[in-house]
Amino acid sequence: MPLHPRRTVVTATATALLALAVTACGGGASDEGNDKGKLRIRIAYQAIPNADLVVKNQRLLEKALPEAEIRWVKFDSGGDVNTAVIAGSVDLGLIGSSPVTKGLSAPLNIPYKVLWIHDVIGDNEALVAKKEFGSVQDLKGRKIAAPFGSTAHYSLLAALESAGLKASDVNLIDLQPQDALAAWQRGDIDAAYVWTPSLTELQKDGKVLVTSRQIGAQGKPTADLGIVTNAFAERHPEAVDAWLSAEDQAVKLAKSDPAKAAASIGAELNLKPEEAQKQLAQLVLLTAKEQRAPAYLGTPGAPGALAGNLRDAAEFLKGQKAVDAVPDLTVFEKALAVEELSRVAG
């Protein structure tokens, strides 16, 4: 059972939805514009040290679409972003691959598609335990926190399975990263599977038992993905193209001048530039051209391996009773926005 039965999660989601509702002029989920006739774009982001924060900090999308009204709203996890999309309060957003899998599966069946791979998750997401625990097996019967429905939750379950443990062999607690850090500092939990920057704080007096890079190498990779609602993509292809171009520009900057990109990321996360650069280096970033490769999103007529990865995650989540059924592979293939990506990547 959660230490605080989802109270913090509900509060965070409600706050974000309230902010978006105000942005939407009291109630509509419309993206057609405000009373001044401007196109409104509502973007969900998370505190993850990747190039998405460069786009936000340097106002790359605002520069590309100066006539649009653009709202960036922070969320604590992909599960919260799914909730906002269902509420009609988000047009574009960053969300982990596990929540995307849940979103595309029953009972949610959210009408959105994957536009972008913000990053392939590596050492920036990990299971950290108190130093007296030497292995994942040692956590049997112990309290472990993770944000349920997130990529960290998926990787934690994979780590337990690899260690020969069932989810029922430990006491899983649903906590967002900041709440997990607070519980850790109070001594309420023995371990937590979270991402940076909370991960960095846990590592100061904890021990990393396994990282998402290692879990990925075992055949269960995870990623942070960019999604767009089907309705918005159909109505505003020019805005989608501008968003993709901005993300591609930011990734290229992170590759060519990581210090400059890290300065923007650090400003968004209140981190020193050198710490932001260290966290940025823990992720695998891909340009638009690289994302068209068979291993990732693919191309029109040849959807990439990401579709299979999402379906594999659905199989795993079904075993954990986190989704009602495993969709056909074609559901995930159709959810890859390869047409949109091809317009930008060439």
Short mmCIF file of C-alpha atoms in Angstrom, two decimals, residues 120-290:
data_model
loop_
_atom_site.label_atom_id
_atom_site.label_comp_id
_atom_site.label_asym_id
_atom_site.label_seq_id
_atom_site.Cartn_x
_atom_site.Cartn_y
_atom_site.Cartn_z
CA VAL A 120 16.54 6.21 -24.76
CA ILE A 121 16.70 5.81 -20.99
CA GLY A 122 20.09 4.81 -19.65
CA ASP A 123 21.84 5.40 -16.34
CA ASN A 124 19.57 8.33 -15.46
CA GLU A 125 16.94 5.92 -14.14
CA ALA A 126 17.89 3.28 -11.58
CA LEU A 127 17.05 1.23 -8.52
CA VAL A 128 18.81 2.64 -5.47
CA ALA A 129 18.80 0.85 -2.12
CA LYS A 130 20.19 1.52 1.32
CA LYS A 131 23.83 0.53 1.44
CA GLU A 132 23.23 -2.59 3.54
CA PHE A 133 21.53 -4.24 0.56
CA GLY A 134 23.96 -5.82 -1.89
CA SER A 135 21.59 -7.10 -4.57
CA VAL A 136 18.02 -6.98 -5.85
CA GLN A 137 17.42 -10.38 -4.23
CA ASP A 138 18.25 -8.84 -0.84
CA LEU A 139 15.16 -6.60 -1.16
CA LYS A 140 12.73 -9.48 -0.62
CA GLY A 141 10.11 -8.39 1.89
CA ARG A 142 11.33 -4.78 1.79
CA LYS A 143 9.62 -1.49 0.89
CA ILE A 144 10.40 -0.22 -2.62
CA ALA A 145 8.97 3.00 -4.08
CA ALA A 146 8.33 3.81 -7.73
CA PRO A 147 5.79 5.92 -9.65
CA PHE A 148 3.22 3.33 -10.71
CA GLY A 149 2.62 3.13 -14.44
CA SER A 150 5.95 4.82 -15.26
CA THR A 151 9.01 3.52 -17.08
CA ALA A 152 10.70 3.21 -13.68
CA HIS A 153 7.87 0.96 -12.47
CA TYR A 154 8.18 -1.19 -15.60
CA SER A 155 11.95 -1.49 -15.18
CA LEU A 156 11.58 -2.25 -11.46
CA LEU A 157 9.23 -5.14 -12.21
CA ALA A 158 11.68 -6.38 -14.85
CA ALA A 159 14.54 -6.16 -12.34
CA LEU A 160 12.56 -8.17 -9.77
CA GLU A 161 11.69 -10.79 -12.37
CA SER A 162 15.33 -11.07 -13.44
CA ALA A 163 16.29 -11.55 -9.78
CA GLY A 164 13.77 -14.36 -9.38
CA LEU A 165 11.33 -12.29 -7.33
CA LYS A 166 7.65 -11.59 -7.82
CA ALA A 167 6.06 -8.21 -7.24
CA SER A 168 4.29 -9.81 -4.27
CA ASP A 169 7.66 -10.68 -2.74
CA VAL A 170 8.28 -7.02 -1.94
CA ASN A 171 6.18 -4.13 -0.64
CA LEU A 172 5.71 -1.85 -3.65
CA ILE A 173 4.77 1.73 -2.84
CA ASP A 174 3.38 4.19 -5.39
CA LEU A 175 5.34 7.46 -5.01
CA GLN A 176 6.44 10.17 -7.40
CA PRO A 177 10.24 10.76 -7.46
CA GLN A 178 10.23 13.76 -5.10
CA ASP A 179 7.92 11.94 -2.69
CA ALA A 180 10.11 8.85 -2.86
CA LEU A 181 13.12 11.01 -1.97
CA ALA A 182 11.27 12.45 1.04
CA ALA A 183 10.24 8.94 2.15
CA TRP A 184 13.86 7.79 1.76
CA GLN A 185 15.12 10.66 3.90
CA ARG A 186 12.54 9.83 6.60
CA GLY A 187 13.62 6.19 6.56
CA ASP A 188 10.18 4.98 5.42
CA ILE A 189 11.46 2.94 2.45
CA ASP A 190 14.40 0.65 1.73
CA ALA A 191 14.79 1.35 -1.98
CA ALA A 192 13.38 3.39 -4.85
CA TYR A 193 13.39 3.18 -8.64
CA VAL A 194 13.35 6.78 -9.92
CA TRP A 195 15.00 9.12 -12.41
CA THR A 196 17.20 12.20 -12.18
CA PRO A 197 17.33 14.65 -10.50
CA SER A 198 15.81 12.71 -7.56
CA LEU A 199 18.06 9.77 -8.42
CA THR A 200 21.14 11.93 -7.91
CA GLU A 201 20.03 12.78 -4.38
CA LEU A 202 19.33 9.12 -3.52
CA GLN A 203 22.78 8.10 -4.73
CA LYS A 204 24.45 10.35 -2.17
CA ASP A 205 23.79 7.85 0.62
CA GLY A 206 22.45 4.87 -1.31
CA LYS A 207 23.71 2.15 -3.63
CA VAL A 208 22.66 1.59 -7.25
CA LEU A 209 21.64 -2.04 -7.71
CA VAL A 210 20.60 -1.87 -11.38
CA THR A 211 20.05 0.82 -14.02
CA SER A 212 17.59 1.06 -16.88
CA ARG A 213 20.53 0.81 -19.29
CA GLN A 214 21.22 -2.66 -17.86
CA ILE A 215 17.53 -3.60 -17.97
CA GLY A 216 17.43 -2.48 -21.61
CA ALA A 217 20.44 -4.65 -22.44
CA GLN A 218 18.48 -7.59 -21.02
CA GLY A 219 15.77 -7.02 -23.65
CA LYS A 220 13.44 -4.55 -21.91
CA PRO A 221 14.47 -1.08 -23.12
CA THR A 222 12.59 2.04 -22.11
CA ALA A 223 12.43 5.54 -23.55
CA ASP A 224 10.91 8.96 -23.07
CA LEU A 225 8.60 9.60 -26.01
CA GLY A 226 6.91 12.61 -27.53
CA ILE A 227 3.21 12.15 -28.24
CA VAL A 228 0.62 14.19 -30.12
CA THR A 229 -3.13 13.71 -30.07
CA ASN A 230 -4.56 12.46 -33.33
CA ALA A 231 -6.94 15.42 -33.49
CA PHE A 232 -4.19 18.01 -33.12
CA ALA A 233 -1.94 16.27 -35.67
CA GLU A 234 -4.74 16.26 -38.22
CA ARG A 235 -5.77 19.89 -37.66
CA HIS A 236 -2.35 21.49 -37.33
CA PRO A 237 0.35 19.69 -39.35
CA GLU A 238 2.37 22.90 -39.61
CA ALA A 239 2.57 23.15 -35.82
CA VAL A 240 3.59 19.49 -35.57
CA ASP A 241 6.35 20.08 -38.12
CA ALA A 242 7.56 23.13 -36.21
CA TRP A 243 7.64 21.16 -32.95
CA LEU A 244 9.59 18.30 -34.55
CA SER A 245 12.06 20.72 -36.12
CA ALA A 246 12.58 22.45 -32.77
CA GLU A 247 13.23 19.14 -31.01
CA ASP A 248 15.65 18.10 -33.76
CA GLN A 249 17.48 21.42 -33.49
CA ALA A 250 17.81 20.98 -29.73
CA VAL A 251 19.16 17.43 -30.05
CA LYS A 252 21.74 18.57 -32.59
CA LEU A 253 22.83 21.31 -30.18
CA ALA A 254 23.12 18.78 -27.33
CA LYS A 255 25.37 16.64 -29.52
CA SER A 256 27.52 19.44 -30.95
CA ASP A 257 27.71 21.72 -27.90
CA PRO A 258 26.60 19.80 -24.79
CA ALA A 259 27.81 22.57 -22.49
CA LYS A 260 25.48 25.11 -24.13
CA ALA A 261 22.56 22.67 -24.04
CA ALA A 262 23.33 21.85 -20.41
CA ALA A 263 23.20 25.53 -19.50
CA SER A 264 19.57 25.64 -20.69
CA ILE A 265 18.74 22.37 -18.95
CA GLY A 266 20.38 23.52 -15.73
CA ALA A 267 18.36 26.73 -15.80
CA GLU A 268 15.13 24.72 -16.07
CA LEU A 269 16.05 22.24 -13.34
CA ASN A 270 17.87 24.66 -11.04
CA LEU A 271 21.10 22.68 -11.48
CA LYS A 272 24.66 23.83 -11.97
CA PRO A 273 25.60 23.54 -15.66
CA GLU A 274 28.22 20.88 -14.95
CA GLU A 275 25.70 18.72 -13.09
CA ALA A 276 23.14 19.19 -15.88
CA GLN A 277 25.75 18.15 -18.44
CA LYS A 278 26.58 15.05 -16.40
CA GLN A 279 22.91 14.05 -16.30
CA LEU A 280 22.45 14.81 -20.00
CA ALA A 281 25.31 12.43 -20.80
CA GLN A 282 23.43 9.57 -19.12
CA LEU A 283 20.83 9.61 -21.91
CA VAL A 284 20.94 8.49 -25.53
CA LEU A 285 19.67 11.29 -27.79
CA LEU A 286 18.69 10.78 -31.43
CA THR A 287 18.29 13.24 -34.30
CA ALA A 288 15.25 13.09 -36.56
CA LYS A 289 17.30 11.29 -39.21
CA GLU A 290 18.55 8.73 -36.69
#
